[in-house]
């Protein structure tokens, strides 16, 4: 079939197999252009490995550190006349590239929050790798089915806490700057968001892996967070998702108590266009302005550059990662530089629908958004028939 993008609000319901493969290959090429990772873990589990930061983590550790990787994700398989989701094609392409280099790769498609998935992954690690040295936890999900009482489904919301929040918002579909008002979350919504995006499931993974006897001595685990500038705090850091991220930090502290200091870390990453971030109010406008400023200063990074920096500069350092006063890794440091934030704040007040193209990098935002689904990549003939059915050979 001829595969074209179909945008519905802030998601694209189609994905292009060759385009996604080219996107994965670009990331592999970047990793290979960098020095090999020092002190790299050799057996890695990535939970949320098919898109965004998780996919970039898997690529960085496999192609930069020669790691054997196990990946877990929740993606849709393609059928005749209907494309798979982008993460499916990304994972198929990743596996093909890993196989070519003789790198072990095994993937699981299903609910990472479930006990069953944890047990299936543990069995595969036991059988194929023995143990894992690094667990990357990079889930972003709108809901979580309780692993013990499956009739309970927690839903996460992106809302402020305490009072309503009004600010500029970019309608990325219609290319309009609008004003958005979001009513505050109630206690139940805060709790449910924490259940989905907090640290409970991360800890359940590590405890299950420990009980299964598949954690190598001195293993490490990392999960990702975001802080950002004051102008997004009401909706992010001080909102429901920020509460969940605090819970992630609490889980890291608890695991460090259980398994030894420095075992579990939270890495605060840069704001980037991913399927998850495009759903957050205000953030796409902030990203469009941020990209313009960071590109002009030569400071722009994508997921793969961020992950190479995390595993090279921090985990690869002889004394391990450098931490902030709250014990977190900060690879959002370039984004948070005063020279960057002052410029973003300056243009924030003046941005309108009319001057959007001029003072923001909306074009860059949009291009990146399409690329997430395999569209707009160089060298791909989008007029050519493409088979939407692509196997992921190792699928467990
Ligand atoms: P993403 O949407 O690109 O990736 C989410 C991953 O989770 C995918 O692999 C998806 O398949 C998987 N997933 C979702 N639900 C699942 C389930 N039930 N079972 C198995 N897999 C499931 O998101 P992302 O932006 O890369 O986010 C990853 C992490 O990084 C999140 O914790 C996010 O808060 C954090 N982060 C993102 C940004 C950003 O700007 N995008 C910045 C800093 C931190």
Short mmCIF file of C-alpha atoms and ligand atoms in Angstrom, two decimals:
data_model
loop_
_atom_site.label_atom_id
_atom_site.label_comp_id
_atom_site.label_asym_id
_atom_site.label_seq_id
_atom_site.Cartn_x
_atom_site.Cartn_y
_atom_site.Cartn_z
CA UNK A 1 0.00 0.00 0.00
CA UNK A 2 1.00 3.66 -0.34
CA UNK A 3 1.49 4.90 3.20
CA UNK A 4 0.84 8.56 4.02
CA UNK A 5 0.59 10.34 7.37
CA UNK A 6 -2.87 10.53 8.95
CA UNK A 7 -2.89 13.07 11.75
CA UNK A 8 -5.57 12.99 14.45
CA UNK A 9 -4.98 15.82 16.93
CA UNK A 10 -1.56 15.20 18.43
CA UNK A 11 -1.05 11.69 17.07
CA UNK A 12 -0.39 10.15 13.71
CA UNK A 13 -2.38 6.96 13.16
CA UNK A 14 -0.14 5.60 10.41
CA UNK A 15 3.59 4.84 10.27
CA UNK A 16 5.98 4.11 7.43
CA UNK A 17 8.11 0.92 7.73
CA UNK A 18 11.05 2.08 5.57
CA UNK A 19 10.86 5.58 7.07
CA UNK A 20 10.96 4.23 10.63
CA UNK A 21 13.87 1.98 9.66
CA UNK A 22 15.72 5.02 8.26
CA UNK A 23 15.04 6.92 11.49
CA UNK A 24 16.50 4.03 13.51
CA UNK A 25 19.48 3.78 11.14
CA UNK A 26 20.22 7.53 11.55
CA UNK A 27 20.42 6.96 15.30
CA UNK A 28 22.66 3.91 14.87
CA UNK A 29 24.94 5.91 12.52
CA UNK A 30 25.19 8.70 15.09
CA UNK A 31 26.18 6.24 17.83
CA UNK A 32 28.79 4.65 15.57
CA UNK A 33 30.25 8.08 14.77
CA UNK A 34 30.98 8.54 18.49
CA UNK A 35 33.70 6.83 20.55
CA UNK A 36 32.71 3.41 21.92
CA UNK A 37 31.11 3.63 25.38
CA UNK A 38 33.52 3.02 28.25
CA UNK A 39 32.45 0.81 31.19
CA UNK A 40 29.31 -0.07 29.27
CA UNK A 41 26.84 -2.63 30.63
CA UNK A 42 26.84 -5.77 28.50
CA UNK A 43 23.37 -7.18 29.27
CA UNK A 44 20.61 -4.61 29.25
CA UNK A 45 16.83 -4.61 29.76
CA UNK A 46 14.95 -1.60 28.39
CA UNK A 47 11.32 -1.25 29.51
CA UNK A 48 9.67 1.07 26.96
CA UNK A 49 12.23 0.37 24.23
CA UNK A 50 10.33 1.10 21.00
CA UNK A 51 10.23 4.90 20.70
CA UNK A 52 11.68 8.10 22.16
CA UNK A 53 14.19 7.92 24.99
CA UNK A 54 13.85 4.15 25.52
CA UNK A 55 14.61 3.33 21.88
CA UNK A 56 17.56 5.73 21.93
CA UNK A 57 18.84 4.07 25.13
CA UNK A 58 18.63 0.64 23.49
CA UNK A 59 20.43 1.87 20.36
CA UNK A 60 23.14 3.69 22.33
CA UNK A 61 23.92 0.70 24.56
CA UNK A 62 23.75 -1.88 21.75
CA UNK A 63 25.72 -0.07 19.08
CA UNK A 64 27.91 2.05 21.40
CA UNK A 65 28.58 -0.62 24.02
CA UNK A 66 27.94 -3.92 22.18
CA UNK A 67 25.26 -4.79 24.72
CA UNK A 68 22.85 -7.69 24.39
CA UNK A 69 19.42 -6.08 24.82
CA UNK A 70 15.98 -7.20 25.89
CA UNK A 71 13.26 -4.69 24.98
CA UNK A 72 9.68 -4.42 26.24
CA UNK A 73 7.04 -2.26 24.55
CA UNK A 74 3.34 -2.00 23.76
CA UNK A 75 2.86 -1.56 20.03
CA UNK A 76 0.34 -2.43 17.35
CA UNK A 77 1.22 -5.00 14.69
CA UNK A 78 0.51 -4.19 11.04
CA UNK A 79 -1.99 -6.17 9.00
CA UNK A 80 -2.87 -6.10 5.32
CA UNK A 81 -3.97 -2.53 4.49
CA UNK A 82 -3.32 -1.21 8.01
CA UNK A 83 0.06 -0.04 9.24
CA UNK A 84 1.69 -1.03 12.50
CA UNK A 85 2.51 1.67 15.05
CA UNK A 86 5.88 3.39 14.64
CA UNK A 87 7.41 1.58 17.62
CA UNK A 88 6.67 -1.76 15.98
CA UNK A 89 8.58 -0.82 12.82
CA UNK A 90 11.37 0.78 14.91
CA UNK A 91 11.78 -2.47 16.83
CA UNK A 92 11.78 -4.60 13.67
CA UNK A 93 14.48 -2.33 12.19
CA UNK A 94 16.49 -2.34 15.41
CA UNK A 95 16.50 -6.14 15.51
CA UNK A 96 17.55 -6.44 11.88
CA UNK A 97 20.46 -4.04 12.43
CA UNK A 98 21.48 -5.78 15.68
CA UNK A 99 21.44 -9.18 13.95
CA UNK A 100 23.74 -7.86 11.24
CA UNK A 101 26.29 -6.91 13.90
CA UNK A 102 25.89 -10.20 15.73
CA UNK A 103 24.26 -8.47 18.71
CA UNK A 104 21.71 -10.37 20.80
CA UNK A 105 18.29 -8.68 20.81
CA UNK A 106 15.00 -10.03 22.14
CA UNK A 107 11.73 -8.13 22.22
CA UNK A 108 8.42 -8.46 24.07
CA UNK A 109 5.22 -6.75 22.97
CA UNK A 110 2.61 -6.42 25.69
CA UNK A 111 1.76 -4.78 29.00
CA UNK A 112 4.92 -4.02 30.98
CA UNK A 113 2.80 -3.21 34.04
CA UNK A 114 1.60 -6.82 34.29
CA UNK A 115 3.16 -9.53 36.45
CA UNK A 116 2.93 -11.92 33.53
CA UNK A 117 5.19 -9.75 31.34
CA UNK A 118 7.74 -9.47 34.14
CA UNK A 119 7.82 -13.27 34.48
CA UNK A 120 8.18 -13.81 30.73
CA UNK A 121 11.11 -11.38 30.58
CA UNK A 122 12.78 -12.98 33.61
CA UNK A 123 12.49 -16.43 32.00
CA UNK A 124 14.11 -15.14 28.80
CA UNK A 125 16.95 -13.43 30.68
CA UNK A 126 17.56 -16.63 32.66
CA UNK A 127 17.61 -18.77 29.54
CA UNK A 128 19.64 -16.50 27.25
CA UNK A 129 21.73 -14.06 29.29
CA UNK A 130 21.77 -15.34 32.87
CA UNK A 131 21.60 -11.84 34.33
CA UNK A 132 21.28 -8.16 33.42
CA UNK A 133 23.66 -5.35 34.41
CA UNK A 134 21.47 -2.38 33.49
CA UNK A 135 17.72 -1.80 33.48
CA UNK A 136 16.45 1.31 31.70
CA UNK A 137 12.89 2.20 32.69
CA UNK A 138 11.38 4.47 30.04
CA UNK A 139 7.63 3.93 30.04
CA UNK A 140 5.23 6.71 29.12
CA UNK A 141 1.62 5.63 29.24
CA UNK A 142 -1.79 7.21 29.70
CA UNK A 143 -3.04 4.26 31.78
CA UNK A 144 -2.01 1.27 33.87
CA UNK A 145 -3.96 -1.87 34.66
CA UNK A 146 -3.35 -2.87 38.27
CA UNK A 147 -1.19 -6.01 38.24
CA UNK A 148 -3.10 -7.68 41.09
CA UNK A 149 -6.66 -6.43 40.48
CA UNK A 150 -6.97 -6.13 36.69
CA UNK A 151 -10.44 -4.64 37.00
CA UNK A 152 -8.73 -1.47 38.33
CA UNK A 153 -7.33 0.76 35.58
CA UNK A 154 -5.47 3.90 36.67
CA UNK A 155 -5.53 6.85 34.29
CA UNK A 156 -2.97 9.61 34.23
CA UNK A 157 -3.95 13.23 33.64
CA UNK A 158 -1.87 16.28 32.78
CA UNK A 159 -3.32 18.90 35.09
CA UNK A 160 -2.13 21.57 37.50
CA UNK A 161 -2.55 21.09 41.25
CA UNK A 162 -4.27 23.60 43.56
CA UNK A 163 -5.51 26.20 41.09
CA UNK A 164 -6.39 26.41 37.42
CA UNK A 165 -3.67 27.27 34.92
CA UNK A 166 -4.04 29.60 31.95
CA UNK A 167 -1.31 30.07 29.38
CA UNK A 168 -0.50 30.14 25.71
CA UNK A 169 -0.80 26.85 23.89
CA UNK A 170 0.14 25.81 20.40
CA UNK A 171 -2.50 23.87 18.53
CA UNK A 172 0.01 21.87 16.48
CA UNK A 173 -2.66 20.49 14.16
CA UNK A 174 -4.16 23.85 13.19
CA UNK A 175 -0.95 25.86 13.74
CA UNK A 176 -2.68 28.35 16.02
CA UNK A 177 -1.57 30.01 19.22
CA UNK A 178 -4.51 29.77 21.58
CA UNK A 179 -5.08 30.40 25.25
CA UNK A 180 -5.69 27.28 27.27
CA UNK A 181 -7.14 27.01 30.75
CA UNK A 182 -6.78 23.74 32.59
CA UNK A 183 -8.71 23.08 35.77
CA UNK A 184 -6.79 21.63 38.72
CA UNK A 185 -6.71 17.91 39.39
CA UNK A 186 -8.55 16.41 42.33
CA UNK A 187 -6.84 14.11 44.85
CA UNK A 188 -7.94 10.96 43.03
CA UNK A 189 -6.48 12.18 39.73
CA UNK A 190 -3.17 12.96 41.45
CA UNK A 191 -3.12 9.48 42.95
CA UNK A 192 -3.99 7.77 39.68
CA UNK A 193 -1.34 9.72 37.71
CA UNK A 194 1.23 8.69 40.33
CA UNK A 195 0.14 5.05 39.97
CA UNK A 196 0.75 5.24 36.20
CA UNK A 197 3.84 7.44 35.86
CA UNK A 198 5.38 7.15 39.37
CA UNK A 199 7.94 4.71 40.71
CA UNK A 200 5.76 1.81 41.86
CA UNK A 201 6.05 -0.24 38.69
CA UNK A 202 9.78 0.54 38.28
CA UNK A 203 10.36 -0.86 41.77
CA UNK A 204 8.12 -3.87 41.06
CA UNK A 205 10.29 -4.65 38.01
CA UNK A 206 13.52 -4.48 40.00
CA UNK A 207 12.09 -6.55 42.87
CA UNK A 208 10.75 -9.17 40.44
CA UNK A 209 14.12 -9.36 38.65
CA UNK A 210 15.83 -9.67 42.04
CA UNK A 211 13.47 -12.44 43.19
CA UNK A 212 14.05 -14.17 39.86
CA UNK A 213 17.80 -14.12 40.51
CA UNK A 214 18.64 -12.30 37.28
CA UNK A 215 20.23 -9.11 38.61
CA UNK A 216 24.02 -9.05 38.24
CA UNK A 217 26.05 -7.94 41.25
CA UNK A 218 26.52 -4.16 41.01
CA UNK A 219 23.62 -3.77 38.54
CA UNK A 220 22.32 -0.28 37.77
CA UNK A 221 18.90 1.05 36.88
CA UNK A 222 17.84 4.42 35.51
CA UNK A 223 14.45 6.09 34.89
CA UNK A 224 13.76 9.38 33.15
CA UNK A 225 12.26 12.62 34.41
CA UNK A 226 11.76 16.22 33.37
CA UNK A 227 11.83 19.56 35.19
CA UNK A 228 11.92 22.42 32.67
CA UNK A 229 11.50 26.17 33.12
CA UNK A 230 9.09 28.07 35.37
CA UNK A 231 6.70 28.76 32.53
CA UNK A 232 5.75 25.07 32.31
CA UNK A 233 5.94 24.29 36.04
CA UNK A 234 2.21 24.68 36.73
CA UNK A 235 1.39 22.04 34.14
CA UNK A 236 4.46 19.85 34.54
CA UNK A 237 6.78 19.97 37.56
CA UNK A 238 4.16 21.27 40.00
CA UNK A 239 1.30 19.43 38.29
CA UNK A 240 0.10 15.83 38.39
CA UNK A 241 2.97 14.50 36.25
CA UNK A 242 5.50 16.29 38.50
CA UNK A 243 3.95 14.53 41.50
CA UNK A 244 4.44 11.22 39.71
CA UNK A 245 8.08 12.13 38.99
CA UNK A 246 8.61 12.89 42.70
CA UNK A 247 7.36 9.38 43.38
CA UNK A 248 9.91 8.09 40.86
CA UNK A 249 12.66 9.80 42.90
CA UNK A 250 11.24 8.28 46.09
CA UNK A 251 11.37 4.83 44.47
CA UNK A 252 15.00 5.43 43.45
CA UNK A 253 15.89 6.32 47.06
CA UNK A 254 14.12 3.20 48.36
CA UNK A 255 15.89 0.95 45.85
CA UNK A 256 19.23 2.50 46.78
CA UNK A 257 18.44 1.50 50.37
CA UNK A 258 17.58 -2.04 49.28
CA UNK A 259 20.29 -2.67 46.69
CA UNK A 260 23.10 -0.23 47.53
CA UNK A 261 23.79 3.48 47.01
CA UNK A 262 23.97 4.54 43.38
CA UNK A 263 22.06 1.51 42.06
CA UNK A 264 18.95 3.45 41.00
CA UNK A 265 19.14 6.89 39.44
CA UNK A 266 16.72 9.33 37.93
CA UNK A 267 18.07 11.15 34.90
CA UNK A 268 16.45 14.50 34.12
CA UNK A 269 16.34 14.74 30.33
CA UNK A 270 15.77 17.50 27.82
CA UNK A 271 12.32 18.39 26.44
CA UNK A 272 12.04 16.70 23.05
CA UNK A 273 9.39 15.88 20.50
CA UNK A 274 8.15 12.36 21.25
CA UNK A 275 4.74 10.73 21.12
CA UNK A 276 4.43 11.31 24.87
CA UNK A 277 5.48 14.98 24.99
CA UNK A 278 3.28 16.07 22.09
CA UNK A 279 0.26 15.27 24.26
CA UNK A 280 1.22 17.72 27.03
CA UNK A 281 -0.46 21.15 26.87
CA UNK A 282 1.93 24.15 26.49
CA UNK A 283 4.98 21.88 25.98
CA UNK A 284 4.90 21.83 22.11
CA UNK A 285 5.04 25.65 22.05
CA UNK A 286 7.86 25.66 24.58
CA UNK A 287 9.74 23.03 22.51
CA UNK A 288 9.27 25.05 19.30
CA UNK A 289 10.80 28.13 20.96
CA UNK A 290 13.49 26.11 22.72
CA UNK A 291 14.63 24.37 19.51
CA UNK A 292 15.09 27.72 17.77
CA UNK A 293 17.28 29.05 20.59
CA UNK A 294 19.28 25.84 21.12
CA UNK A 295 19.88 25.29 17.40
CA UNK A 296 21.10 28.90 17.02
CA UNK A 297 23.55 28.34 19.87
CA UNK A 298 24.72 24.96 18.53
CA UNK A 299 23.37 23.25 21.67
CA UNK A 300 20.50 21.24 20.17
CA UNK A 301 20.34 17.51 20.87
CA UNK A 302 17.80 14.79 20.00
CA UNK A 303 17.02 11.62 22.01
CA UNK A 304 20.06 9.77 20.67
CA UNK A 305 22.55 12.57 21.44
CA UNK A 306 21.06 12.82 24.95
CA UNK A 307 21.36 9.07 25.56
CA UNK A 308 24.92 8.90 24.27
CA UNK A 309 25.78 11.74 26.63
CA UNK A 310 24.09 9.92 29.53
CA UNK A 311 25.92 6.64 28.96
CA UNK A 312 29.26 8.12 27.83
CA UNK A 313 29.76 11.18 30.03
CA UNK A 314 27.91 9.98 33.13
CA UNK A 315 27.83 6.17 33.31
CA UNK A 316 31.12 5.94 31.41
CA UNK A 317 32.99 8.22 33.85
CA UNK A 318 35.51 6.45 36.11
CA UNK A 319 33.62 7.66 39.21
CA UNK A 320 30.17 7.17 37.74
CA UNK A 321 27.48 9.77 37.06
CA UNK A 322 27.73 13.33 38.36
CA UNK A 323 24.66 14.08 40.48
CA UNK A 324 22.81 17.26 41.47
CA UNK A 325 21.96 18.20 45.07
CA UNK A 326 18.95 15.88 44.95
CA UNK A 327 20.94 12.92 43.66
CA UNK A 328 19.74 13.15 40.05
CA UNK A 329 21.66 13.08 36.76
CA UNK A 330 21.09 16.31 34.81
CA UNK A 331 21.35 15.97 31.04
CA UNK A 332 18.84 18.82 30.81
CA UNK A 333 21.79 21.06 31.76
CA UNK A 334 22.15 22.63 28.29
CA UNK A 335 18.40 23.30 28.07
CA UNK A 336 18.42 24.89 31.52
CA UNK A 337 21.38 27.22 30.90
CA UNK A 338 20.43 30.81 31.77
CA UNK A 339 21.44 32.05 28.30
CA UNK A 340 18.96 29.59 26.74
CA UNK A 341 16.10 30.10 29.20
CA UNK A 342 16.38 33.93 29.17
CA UNK A 343 15.90 33.94 25.40
CA UNK A 344 12.98 31.52 25.49
CA UNK A 345 11.27 33.60 28.20
CA UNK A 346 11.80 36.77 26.14
CA UNK A 347 10.01 35.40 23.06
CA UNK A 348 7.32 33.54 25.01
CA UNK A 349 5.34 36.74 25.68
CA UNK A 350 5.49 37.95 22.09
CA UNK A 351 4.76 34.73 20.18
CA UNK A 352 1.52 34.79 18.18
CA UNK A 353 -0.03 32.74 15.37
CA UNK A 354 1.24 35.36 12.92
CA UNK A 355 4.89 35.43 14.00
CA UNK A 356 5.16 31.72 14.93
CA UNK A 357 7.26 30.79 11.90
CA UNK A 358 9.58 33.69 12.43
CA UNK A 359 10.34 33.48 16.13
CA UNK A 360 9.92 29.77 16.80
CA UNK A 361 11.18 26.58 15.18
CA UNK A 362 7.68 25.23 14.58
CA UNK A 363 8.90 23.90 11.24
CA UNK A 364 11.54 21.90 13.11
CA UNK A 365 8.96 20.72 15.64
CA UNK A 366 6.63 19.53 12.92
CA UNK A 367 9.38 17.87 10.92
CA UNK A 368 10.50 15.98 14.01
CA UNK A 369 6.89 14.98 14.78
CA UNK A 370 6.45 13.47 11.30
CA UNK A 371 9.81 11.72 11.55
CA UNK A 372 8.61 9.93 14.72
CA UNK A 373 6.24 8.06 12.41
CA UNK A 374 8.75 7.53 9.62
CA UNK A 375 7.68 10.41 7.37
CA UNK A 376 9.96 13.01 5.82
CA UNK A 377 13.16 10.96 5.93
CA UNK A 378 15.75 11.47 3.25
CA UNK A 379 16.09 8.71 0.65
CA UNK A 380 12.63 7.18 1.16
CA UNK A 381 10.28 6.98 -1.81
CA UNK A 382 6.90 7.65 -0.22
CA UNK A 383 5.10 7.05 -3.54
CA UNK A 384 6.29 3.46 -3.60
CA UNK A 385 4.20 0.52 -2.40
CA UNK A 386 5.20 -0.60 1.08
CA UNK A 387 4.18 -3.79 2.89
CA UNK A 388 2.67 -2.84 6.29
CA UNK A 389 3.30 -6.35 7.66
CA UNK A 390 6.82 -6.57 9.11
CA UNK A 391 7.83 -9.32 11.50
CA UNK A 392 9.86 -8.72 14.63
CA UNK A 393 11.86 -11.97 14.51
CA UNK A 394 12.64 -12.48 18.20
CA UNK A 395 9.23 -11.57 19.63
CA UNK A 396 8.79 -13.59 22.81
P1 LIG B 1 7.48 7.57 24.20
O1 LIG B 1 6.00 7.73 24.09
O2 LIG B 1 8.31 7.86 23.00
O3 LIG B 1 7.86 6.07 24.68
C1 LIG B 1 7.09 5.34 25.58
C2 LIG B 1 7.48 3.87 25.56
O4 LIG B 1 6.68 3.19 26.54
C3 LIG B 1 7.21 3.15 24.22
O5 LIG B 1 8.23 2.22 23.97
C4 LIG B 1 5.89 2.40 24.49
O6 LIG B 1 5.70 1.25 23.69
C5 LIG B 1 6.11 2.02 25.94
N1 LIG B 1 4.88 1.70 26.66
C6 LIG B 1 3.83 2.50 26.98
N2 LIG B 1 2.92 1.82 27.68
C7 LIG B 1 3.38 0.56 27.82
C8 LIG B 1 2.90 -0.62 28.46
N3 LIG B 1 1.75 -0.65 29.13
N4 LIG B 1 3.66 -1.74 28.38
C9 LIG B 1 4.83 -1.75 27.70
N5 LIG B 1 5.35 -0.66 27.10
C10 LIG B 1 4.62 0.48 27.17
O7 LIG B 1 7.90 8.47 25.44
P2 LIG B 1 9.23 9.25 25.87
O8 LIG B 1 8.98 10.70 25.67
O9 LIG B 1 10.46 8.62 25.31
O10 LIG B 1 9.18 9.02 27.44
C11 LIG B 1 9.95 8.06 28.13
C12 LIG B 1 10.29 8.60 29.51
O11 LIG B 1 11.10 9.78 29.35
C13 LIG B 1 9.06 9.03 30.33
O12 LIG B 1 9.29 8.70 31.68
C14 LIG B 1 9.06 10.53 30.15
O13 LIG B 1 8.41 11.22 31.21
C15 LIG B 1 10.56 10.81 30.14
N6 LIG B 1 10.96 12.13 29.58
C16 LIG B 1 10.49 12.56 28.37
C17 LIG B 1 10.86 13.82 27.92
C18 LIG B 1 10.36 14.35 26.59
O14 LIG B 1 10.46 15.55 26.37
N7 LIG B 1 9.87 13.52 25.71
C19 LIG B 1 11.74 14.62 28.66
C20 LIG B 1 12.24 14.13 29.86
C21 LIG B 1 11.83 12.88 30.34
#
